[in-house]
Amino acid sequence: MTMLSLLSMRARIEAGSLTPAEAVALTRDAIAEHEPSIRAFVATDPDPHVPDTGPLSGIAVGIKDIIDTAHLPTQMGSSIYRDWQPRADAPIVARLKRLGAVPLAKTTTTAFAFIDPTETRNPRAPGRTPGGSSAGSAAAVAAGMLPLALGTQTGGSVIRPAAYCGVVGVKPSFRLLPTVGVKCFSWTLDTLGLFAASAADAAHALALIAGRPEIDQPATVPRIGLLIPDYCEAAEPEALEALDRARAIAEAAGAGIRAFTLPDEFRHAFDEHATIQDFESAQALAWEYETHRDSLPPLLRAHLDTSRTIEAAAYDAARRVAHHARRSLRDILRNSDLDVLLTVSAPGRAPEGYASTGDSRFNRLWTMMGVPCVTVPVPGEGPPLGVQVIARFGDDARALVAAKFLEKAFTDRP
């Protein structure tokens, strides 16, 4: 399976060797070939409108199925919303259309973006989970069925499946992209993100979608803080080996790298992610729980049973911890001589089997901090492994510049 490059497709369109309609037809052919075994989609547009103009004309996009689309059902991964048809596009979908992109398909999501697995399979690691909850978007890009797909992250649902499927995933700074029209799980944490074949593709797409051209900059040599997390259970040896391999390649390419550690307060902040997420999810899904509890999948149902017992005082205390940790991280990074942090994207390779979507423990803290994160696949044998680039809040450009540097260093390695 060869992944589709957004930039390559756009270059061919601009050169006149490929029309936008032909570009979309290529993706539809790839879907016809691979979708029966990957199962990344819940709906596709049988007769898509393909604009002839726009900076993303000819680019077919996958839309995670918790994001409203006026032309396709939005079913939340749940029988409760089977065949539900919104009247309007979410702003993020409307923005894609204005840019000339084609929202071609709805990608699978775990029910309400929690952790009950989907039917999607991992194109790059057969027999292993593609992750969650944006499994369909990650798998669709990994299988070469789409050049771009949208996902969301409340814990680790962009970075983790991207790492498991061997693609680039971007979780932008909190609120860079609008979550209006996206089914809420936690309004403090939910963040829209992107999946693409390369960091260059992702940077170009994010700059256009966000309307911030400064995000897409050429790769430069970064100053990197190497973070081996100690605020939670340790990563598996293979993940740490991939991180060390990335470090060695980056150093050989000229990057300055030094060890970086977080103060103990971040261990406490990490622990409070669950309090915030769980308290808010009980309210966000109150109607579904109270009127359709028996239709909820087992893991989500049990989660909401427990989440409804969290008291407001505990939630308020957790929010204060998160607020102080965000300010502390801002100051730490501002006063350092570092451009980005480099750490693991996931505990290890995608777990075998389909009973679990994996573990988001190396993503949750950064989601709560609201900072931009990019995962880049690390070269090596076996199922995919990735490393995670983290920058200061609002400095999405720096995160993507460093990701481009790593990507090129990995490609150019001896």
CSV table of C-alpha atoms in Angstrom, one decimal:
chain,number,residue,atom,x,y,z
A,1,MET,CA,0.0,0.0,0.0
A,2,THR,CA,1.5,3.3,-1.1
A,3,MET,CA,0.3,6.4,0.8
A,4,LEU,CA,-1.1,9.3,-1.1
A,5,SER,CA,0.8,12.6,-0.8
A,6,LEU,CA,-1.3,15.7,-0.7
A,7,LEU,CA,1.5,17.9,-1.9
A,8,SER,CA,2.4,15.5,-4.8
A,9,MET,CA,-1.3,15.4,-5.9
A,10,ARG,CA,-1.6,19.2,-5.7
A,11,ALA,CA,1.7,19.6,-7.7
A,12,ARG,CA,0.4,17.4,-10.5
A,13,ILE,CA,-2.9,19.3,-10.5
A,14,GLU,CA,-1.1,22.6,-10.7
A,15,ALA,CA,1.2,21.3,-13.5
A,16,GLY,CA,-1.9,20.2,-15.5
A,17,SER,CA,-1.0,16.5,-15.5
A,18,LEU,CA,-3.9,15.6,-13.3
A,19,THR,CA,-7.3,17.2,-13.0
A,20,PRO,CA,-9.1,17.6,-9.6
A,21,ALA,CA,-11.7,15.1,-10.8
A,22,GLU,CA,-9.0,12.6,-11.7
A,23,ALA,CA,-7.3,13.0,-8.3
A,24,VAL,CA,-10.5,12.2,-6.5
A,25,ALA,CA,-11.1,9.3,-8.8
A,26,LEU,CA,-7.7,7.9,-7.8
A,27,THR,CA,-8.8,7.9,-4.2
A,28,ARG,CA,-12.1,6.2,-5.0
A,29,ASP,CA,-10.2,3.5,-6.9
A,30,ALA,CA,-7.9,3.0,-3.8
A,31,ILE,CA,-11.0,2.8,-1.6
A,32,ALA,CA,-12.6,0.2,-3.8
A,33,GLU,CA,-9.4,-1.9,-3.7
A,34,HIS,CA,-8.5,-1.6,0.0
A,35,GLU,CA,-11.7,-0.8,2.0
A,36,PRO,CA,-13.1,-4.4,2.0
A,37,SER,CA,-10.1,-5.5,4.2
A,38,ILE,CA,-9.5,-2.3,6.1
A,39,ARG,CA,-13.0,-1.2,7.0
A,40,ALA,CA,-12.1,2.4,7.6
A,41,PHE,CA,-15.4,4.0,6.4
A,42,VAL,CA,-19.0,4.1,7.5
A,43,ALA,CA,-20.2,6.2,4.6
A,44,THR,CA,-18.9,7.5,1.3
A,45,ASP,CA,-20.3,10.1,-1.1
A,46,PRO,CA,-21.3,8.2,-4.3
A,47,ASP,CA,-21.4,11.3,-6.5
A,48,PRO,CA,-19.0,13.9,-4.9
A,49,HIS,CA,-18.9,17.5,-6.2
A,50,VAL,CA,-15.3,18.2,-7.2
A,51,PRO,CA,-14.5,22.0,-7.4
A,52,ASP,CA,-12.0,23.0,-10.2
A,53,THR,CA,-10.4,25.7,-8.1
A,54,GLY,CA,-9.1,26.2,-4.6
A,55,PRO,CA,-5.8,25.4,-2.9
A,56,LEU,CA,-7.1,21.9,-1.9
A,57,SER,CA,-9.1,21.2,-5.1
A,58,GLY,CA,-8.8,17.5,-5.9
A,59,ILE,CA,-8.0,16.5,-2.3
A,60,ALA,CA,-10.4,14.0,-0.9
A,61,VAL,CA,-10.7,14.1,2.9
A,62,GLY,CA,-12.0,11.6,5.4
A,63,ILE,CA,-14.2,13.1,8.2
A,64,LYS,CA,-14.3,11.3,11.5
A,65,ASP,CA,-17.9,10.3,12.1
A,66,ILE,CA,-18.5,12.5,15.1
A,67,ILE,CA,-18.1,15.6,12.9
A,68,ASP,CA,-21.3,16.9,11.3
A,69,THR,CA,-21.7,16.7,7.5
A,70,ALA,CA,-24.8,17.9,5.7
A,71,HIS,CA,-24.3,15.5,2.8
A,72,LEU,CA,-23.4,12.3,4.8
A,73,PRO,CA,-24.8,10.7,8.0
A,74,THR,CA,-23.1,11.5,11.3
A,75,GLN,CA,-23.6,8.4,13.4
A,76,MET,CA,-21.1,8.8,16.3
A,77,GLY,CA,-20.1,5.1,16.1
A,78,SER,CA,-23.4,4.3,17.8
A,79,SER,CA,-26.7,2.6,16.9
A,80,ILE,CA,-28.4,5.5,18.8
A,81,TYR,CA,-27.6,7.8,15.8
A,82,ARG,CA,-28.0,5.2,13.0
A,83,ASP,CA,-28.7,7.1,9.8
A,84,TRP,CA,-28.9,10.5,11.6
A,85,GLN,CA,-28.4,13.3,9.0
A,86,PRO,CA,-27.3,16.8,10.2
A,87,ARG,CA,-28.8,19.8,8.5
A,88,ALA,CA,-25.5,21.7,8.4
A,89,ASP,CA,-21.7,21.0,8.0
A,90,ALA,CA,-19.5,21.6,11.0
A,91,PRO,CA,-17.4,24.7,10.5
A,92,ILE,CA,-14.3,22.6,9.9
A,93,VAL,CA,-16.1,20.8,7.0
A,94,ALA,CA,-17.4,24.0,5.6
A,95,ARG,CA,-13.8,25.4,5.6
A,96,LEU,CA,-12.5,22.3,3.7
A,97,LYS,CA,-15.2,22.9,1.1
A,98,ARG,CA,-14.3,26.6,0.7
A,99,LEU,CA,-10.7,25.5,0.1
A,100,GLY,CA,-11.9,23.2,-2.7
A,101,ALA,CA,-11.4,19.9,-0.8
A,102,VAL,CA,-13.9,17.1,-1.2
A,103,PRO,CA,-15.2,15.6,2.1
A,104,LEU,CA,-15.5,12.2,0.5
A,105,ALA,CA,-16.1,9.8,3.3
A,106,LYS,CA,-17.0,9.4,7.0
A,107,THR,CA,-14.3,7.4,8.8
A,108,THR,CA,-15.0,5.0,11.7
A,109,THR,CA,-14.9,6.2,15.3
A,110,THR,CA,-15.2,4.3,18.5
A,111,ALA,CA,-18.7,5.0,20.0
A,112,PHE,CA,-18.7,8.7,20.9
A,113,ALA,CA,-14.9,8.7,20.6
A,114,PHE,CA,-14.3,6.6,23.7
A,115,ILE,CA,-12.5,3.3,23.8
A,116,ASP,CA,-14.9,0.5,22.7
A,117,PRO,CA,-13.0,-0.8,19.5
A,118,THR,CA,-14.2,-0.4,15.9
A,119,GLU,CA,-14.1,-2.9,13.1
A,120,THR,CA,-11.2,-1.1,11.4
A,121,ARG,CA,-8.0,-3.0,10.8
A,122,ASN,CA,-4.5,-1.7,10.8
A,123,PRO,CA,-3.0,-1.6,7.2
A,124,ARG,CA,0.6,-1.4,8.4
A,125,ALA,CA,0.3,-4.0,11.3
A,126,PRO,CA,-2.1,-6.8,10.4
A,127,GLY,CA,-3.5,-8.5,13.4
A,128,ARG,CA,-2.9,-5.4,15.6
A,129,THR,CA,-5.2,-2.6,16.7
A,130,PRO,CA,-5.2,0.6,14.6
A,131,GLY,CA,-5.8,2.5,17.9
A,132,GLY,CA,-8.7,4.7,18.8
A,133,SER,CA,-10.8,6.7,18.6
A,134,SER,CA,-9.9,8.1,15.2
A,135,ALA,CA,-9.0,4.6,13.9
A,136,GLY,CA,-10.7,5.0,10.6
A,137,SER,CA,-8.9,8.2,9.7
A,138,ALA,CA,-5.5,6.9,10.6
A,139,ALA,CA,-6.1,3.6,8.7
A,140,ALA,CA,-7.5,5.3,5.6
A,141,VAL,CA,-4.4,7.4,5.2
A,142,ALA,CA,-2.1,4.5,6.0
A,143,ALA,CA,-3.8,2.3,3.4
A,144,GLY,CA,-3.3,5.0,0.7
A,145,MET,CA,-7.1,5.5,0.4
A,146,LEU,CA,-7.0,9.2,1.3
A,147,PRO,CA,-4.3,11.9,1.4
A,148,LEU,CA,-5.9,13.7,4.3
A,149,ALA,CA,-8.3,12.9,7.2
A,150,LEU,CA,-9.7,14.6,10.2
A,151,GLY,CA,-9.6,13.1,13.7
A,152,THR,CA,-10.1,14.3,17.3
A,153,GLN,CA,-8.1,13.9,20.4
A,154,THR,CA,-9.4,14.0,24.0
A,155,GLY,CA,-6.7,11.7,25.4
A,156,GLY,CA,-4.5,10.3,22.6
A,157,SER,CA,-6.9,9.7,19.7
A,158,VAL,CA,-4.8,11.4,17.0
A,159,ILE,CA,-1.2,10.8,18.0
A,160,ARG,CA,-1.7,7.2,19.1
A,161,PRO,CA,-3.5,5.7,16.1
A,162,ALA,CA,-1.1,7.7,13.8
A,163,ALA,CA,1.8,6.1,15.5
A,164,TYR,CA,0.2,2.6,15.4
A,165,CYS,CA,-0.6,2.9,11.7
A,166,GLY,CA,2.7,4.6,10.6
A,167,VAL,CA,1.4,7.9,9.5
A,168,VAL,CA,1.9,11.5,10.5
A,169,GLY,CA,-0.7,12.8,13.0
A,170,VAL,CA,-1.0,16.4,14.2
A,171,LYS,CA,-2.8,17.5,17.3
A,172,PRO,CA,-2.8,21.3,17.0
A,173,SER,CA,-2.9,23.8,19.8
A,174,PHE,CA,-6.1,23.8,21.7
A,175,ARG,CA,-8.8,25.7,19.8
A,176,LEU,CA,-6.7,26.4,16.7
A,177,LEU,CA,-9.4,24.5,14.8
A,178,PRO,CA,-13.1,24.8,15.7
A,179,THR,CA,-14.9,22.0,17.5
A,180,VAL,CA,-18.4,23.4,16.8
A,181,GLY,CA,-20.4,20.7,15.2
A,182,VAL,CA,-18.2,18.0,16.7
A,183,LYS,CA,-19.9,15.6,19.2
A,184,CYS,CA,-18.5,16.7,22.5
A,185,PHE,CA,-16.9,14.3,25.0
A,186,SER,CA,-14.9,16.9,27.1
A,187,TRP,CA,-15.1,20.6,26.2
A,188,THR,CA,-11.9,21.3,28.1
A,189,LEU,CA,-9.9,18.6,26.2
A,190,ASP,CA,-11.5,17.8,22.8
A,191,THR,CA,-9.2,18.9,20.0
A,192,LEU,CA,-9.5,18.5,16.2
A,193,GLY,CA,-6.4,17.1,14.4
A,194,LEU,CA,-5.2,15.8,11.1
A,195,PHE,CA,-3.7,12.7,9.5
A,196,ALA,CA,-1.4,12.8,6.5
A,197,ALA,CA,1.3,10.8,4.7
A,198,SER,CA,4.0,13.3,5.7
A,199,ALA,CA,4.8,16.2,8.0
A,200,ALA,CA,5.1,18.4,4.9
A,201,ASP,CA,1.6,17.4,3.8
A,202,ALA,CA,0.2,18.0,7.3
A,203,ALA,CA,1.8,21.4,7.7
A,204,HIS,CA,0.5,22.5,4.3
A,205,ALA,CA,-3.0,21.3,5.1
A,206,LEU,CA,-3.1,22.8,8.6
A,207,ALA,CA,-1.9,26.2,7.4
A,208,LEU,CA,-4.6,26.3,4.8
A,209,ILE,CA,-7.4,25.0,7.1
A,210,ALA,CA,-6.5,27.3,10.0
A,211,GLY,CA,-5.9,30.3,7.6
A,212,ARG,CA,-2.4,30.8,9.1
A,213,PRO,CA,0.2,30.5,6.3
A,214,GLU,CA,3.0,31.1,8.8
A,215,ILE,CA,2.4,27.5,10.1
A,216,ASP,CA,3.9,26.0,6.9
A,217,GLN,CA,7.6,26.8,7.0
A,218,PRO,CA,10.8,25.1,5.6
A,219,ALA,CA,12.5,22.6,7.9
A,220,THR,CA,15.3,24.0,10.0
A,221,VAL,CA,17.7,22.4,12.5
A,222,PRO,CA,15.9,22.4,15.9
A,223,ARG,CA,17.1,22.5,19.4
A,224,ILE,CA,15.5,19.5,21.0
A,225,GLY,CA,14.8,18.5,24.6
A,226,LEU,CA,14.7,14.7,24.9
A,227,LEU,CA,12.0,13.7,27.4
A,228,ILE,CA,11.8,10.1,28.8
A,229,PRO,CA,8.5,10.4,30.7
A,230,ASP,CA,8.6,9.5,34.4
A,231,TYR,CA,5.2,10.9,35.4
A,232,CYS,CA,3.5,7.6,34.5
A,233,GLU,CA,4.3,4.0,33.9
A,234,ALA,CA,7.4,3.5,31.7
A,235,ALA,CA,7.3,2.9,28.0
A,236,GLU,CA,8.1,-0.5,26.5
A,237,PRO,CA,11.7,-1.1,25.5
A,238,GLU,CA,10.9,-1.0,21.8
A,239,ALA,CA,9.4,2.5,22.1
A,240,LEU,CA,12.4,3.7,24.0
A,241,GLU,CA,14.7,2.2,21.4
A,242,ALA,CA,12.8,4.0,18.7
A,243,LEU,CA,13.2,7.3,20.6
A,244,ASP,CA,16.9,6.7,21.0
A,245,ARG,CA,17.2,5.8,17.3
A,246,ALA,CA,15.4,9.1,16.4
A,247,ARG,CA,17.8,11.0,18.7
A,248,ALA,CA,20.9,9.5,17.1
A,249,ILE,CA,19.6,10.2,13.6
A,250,ALA,CA,18.7,13.8,14.5
A,251,GLU,CA,22.0,14.4,16.2
A,252,ALA,CA,23.8,13.1,13.1
A,253,ALA,CA,21.8,15.5,11.0
A,254,GLY,CA,23.0,18.4,13.2
A,255,ALA,CA,20.3,18.9,15.8
A,256,GLY,CA,21.3,20.0,19.3
A,257,ILE,CA,19.8,17.6,21.8
A,258,ARG,CA,19.9,17.6,25.6
A,259,ALA,CA,18.0,15.7,28.3
A,260,PHE,CA,14.8,17.3,29.5
A,261,THR,CA,12.7,16.5,32.6
A,262,LEU,CA,9.5,17.8,34.0
A,263,PRO,CA,9.0,19.0,37.6
A,264,ASP,CA,6.9,16.7,39.9
A,265,GLU,CA,3.8,18.9,39.6
A,266,PHE,CA,3.2,17.4,36.2
A,267,ARG,CA,2.8,14.0,37.7
A,268,HIS,CA,-0.2,15.4,39.6
A,269,ALA,CA,-1.5,17.2,36.5
A,270,PHE,CA,-1.3,13.9,34.6
A,271,ASP,CA,-3.4,12.2,37.2
A,272,GLU,CA,-6.1,14.9,37.0
A,273,HIS,CA,-6.7,14.4,33.2
A,274,ALA,CA,-9.2,11.7,34.0
A,275,THR,CA,-11.1,13.8,36.5
A,276,ILE,CA,-11.7,16.5,34.0
A,277,GLN,CA,-12.5,14.2,31.1
A,278,ASP,CA,-14.8,12.0,33.1
A,279,PHE,CA,-16.8,14.7,34.8
A,280,GLU,CA,-17.4,16.5,31.5
A,281,SER,CA,-18.2,13.3,29.6
A,282,ALA,CA,-21.0,12.5,32.0
A,283,GLN,CA,-22.6,15.8,31.2
A,284,ALA,CA,-21.8,15.8,27.5
A,285,LEU,CA,-23.5,12.3,27.1
A,286,ALA,CA,-26.2,12.8,29.7
A,287,TRP,CA,-29.1,12.4,27.2
A,288,GLU,CA,-27.6,9.3,25.6
A,289,TYR,CA,-27.0,7.7,29.1
A,290,GLU,CA,-30.4,8.6,30.5
A,291,THR,CA,-32.5,7.6,27.5
A,292,HIS,CA,-30.4,4.9,25.7
A,293,ARG,CA,-28.1,3.5,28.4
A,294,ASP,CA,-28.6,-0.1,27.2
A,295,SER,CA,-27.6,0.9,23.7
A,296,LEU,CA,-24.2,2.2,24.8
A,297,PRO,CA,-21.2,-0.2,24.3
A,298,PRO,CA,-20.0,-1.9,27.5
A,299,LEU,CA,-16.8,0.1,28.2
A,300,LEU,CA,-18.5,3.5,27.7
A,301,ARG,CA,-21.5,2.4,29.7
A,302,ALA,CA,-19.3,1.4,32.6
A,303,HIS,CA,-17.3,4.6,32.3
A,304,LEU,CA,-20.4,6.8,32.5
A,305,ASP,CA,-21.7,4.8,35.5
A,306,THR,CA,-18.6,5.8,37.4
A,307,SER,CA,-18.2,9.3,35.9
A,308,ARG,CA,-21.6,10.4,37.2
A,309,THR,CA,-20.3,10.0,40.8
A,310,ILE,CA,-17.5,12.6,40.4
A,311,GLU,CA,-18.3,15.7,42.5
A,312,ALA,CA,-18.0,19.2,41.3
A,313,ALA,CA,-15.4,20.1,44.0
A,314,ALA,CA,-13.1,17.4,42.6
A,315,TYR,CA,-13.6,18.7,39.1
A,316,ASP,CA,-12.9,22.3,40.1
A,317,ALA,CA,-9.7,21.2,41.9
A,318,ALA,CA,-8.5,19.3,38.9
A,319,ARG,CA,-9.1,22.3,36.7
A,320,ARG,CA,-7.0,24.4,39.0
A,321,VAL,CA,-4.2,21.9,38.8
A,322,ALA,CA,-4.4,21.9,35.0
A,323,HIS,CA,-4.4,25.7,34.9
A,324,HIS,CA,-1.3,26.0,37.0
A,325,ALA,CA,0.5,23.2,35.1
A,326,ARG,CA,-0.2,25.0,31.8
A,327,ARG,CA,1.2,28.2,33.1
A,328,SER,CA,4.2,26.4,34.5
A,329,LEU,CA,4.9,24.6,31.2
A,330,ARG,CA,4.6,27.8,29.3
A,331,ASP,CA,7.2,29.4,31.6
A,332,ILE,CA,9.5,26.4,31.5
A,333,LEU,CA,9.6,26.2,27.7
A,334,ARG,CA,9.8,30.0,27.3
A,335,ASN,CA,12.8,30.2,29.6
A,336,SER,CA,14.6,27.2,28.0
A,337,ASP,CA,16.9,27.2,25.0
A,338,LEU,CA,14.8,24.6,23.3
A,339,ASP,CA,12.6,24.7,20.2
A,340,VAL,CA,10.7,21.4,20.9
A,341,LEU,CA,10.5,18.4,23.1
A,342,LEU,CA,10.9,14.9,21.7
A,343,THR,CA,9.3,11.9,23.4
A,344,VAL,CA,7.5,8.7,22.7
A,345,SER,CA,4.2,8.7,20.9
A,346,ALA,CA,2.8,5.5,22.5
A,347,PRO,CA,3.9,2.9,25.0
A,348,GLY,CA,5.1,0.6,22.2
A,349,ARG,CA,3.8,-1.0,19.0
A,350,ALA,CA,0.1,-1.4,18.5
A,351,PRO,CA,-1.2,-4.2,20.8
A,352,GLU,CA,-2.0,-7.5,19.1
A,353,GLY,CA,-5.7,-8.3,18.6
A,354,TYR,CA,-8.7,-6.1,18.5
A,355,ALA,CA,-10.0,-6.1,22.0
A,356,SER,CA,-8.2,-2.9,22.9
A,357,THR,CA,-7.5,0.4,21.2
A,358,GLY,CA,-4.2,0.8,23.1
A,359,ASP,CA,-3.0,3.1,25.9
A,360,SER,CA,-3.0,6.9,25.6
A,361,ARG,CA,-0.8,7.6,28.7
A,362,PHE,CA,1.9,9.4,26.7
A,363,ASN,CA,-0.6,11.7,25.1
A,364,ARG,CA,-3.0,12.7,27.8
A,365,LEU,CA,-0.8,15.3,29.6
A,366,TRP,CA,-0.1,17.1,26.4
A,367,THR,CA,-3.8,17.2,25.4
A,368,MET,CA,-4.6,18.8,28.8
A,369,MET,CA,-1.7,21.3,28.3
A,370,GLY,CA,-3.2,22.3,25.0
A,371,VAL,CA,0.1,22.3,23.2
A,372,PRO,CA,0.8,21.2,19.6
A,373,CYS,CA,2.0,17.6,19.1
A,374,VAL,CA,3.1,15.8,15.9
A,375,THR,CA,4.0,12.1,15.6
A,376,VAL,CA,6.5,11.0,13.0
A,377,PRO,CA,7.1,7.4,12.0
A,378,VAL,CA,10.6,6.1,12.9
A,379,PRO,CA,12.3,3.8,10.4
A,380,GLY,CA,12.8,0.3,11.4
A,381,GLU,CA,11.7,-3.3,11.1
A,382,GLY,CA,8.3,-4.6,12.3
A,383,PRO,CA,5.1,-2.8,13.0
A,384,PRO,CA,5.2,1.0,13.1
A,385,LEU,CA,6.7,3.1,15.9
A,386,GLY,CA,6.6,6.8,16.2
A,387,VAL,CA,8.1,9.7,18.1
A,388,GLN,CA,6.2,12.7,19.3
A,389,VAL,CA,7.3,16.3,18.8
A,390,ILE,CA,5.9,18.9,21.2
A,391,ALA,CA,6.1,22.7,21.1
A,392,ARG,CA,4.9,25.6,23.1
A,393,PHE,CA,1.2,26.5,23.0
A,394,GLY,CA,0.4,28.4,19.8
A,395,ASP,CA,3.7,27.5,18.2
A,396,ASP,CA,2.4,24.9,15.8
A,397,ALA,CA,4.8,26.1,13.2
A,398,ARG,CA,7.8,25.2,15.3
A,399,ALA,CA,6.4,21.7,16.0
A,400,LEU,CA,5.9,21.0,12.3
A,401,VAL,CA,9.2,22.5,11.3
A,402,ALA,CA,10.9,20.1,13.7
A,403,ALA,CA,8.8,17.2,12.4
A,404,LYS,CA,9.8,18.0,8.9
A,405,PHE,CA,13.5,18.0,10.0
A,406,LEU,CA,13.1,14.6,11.6
A,407,GLU,CA,11.3,13.2,8.6
A,408,LYS,CA,14.0,14.3,6.2
A,409,ALA,CA,16.7,13.1,8.6
A,410,PHE,CA,15.0,9.7,8.8
A,411,THR,CA,14.8,9.5,5.0
A,412,ASP,CA,18.4,10.6,4.4
A,413,ARG,CA,20.0,8.4,7.0
A,414,PRO,CA,22.8,6.2,5.8
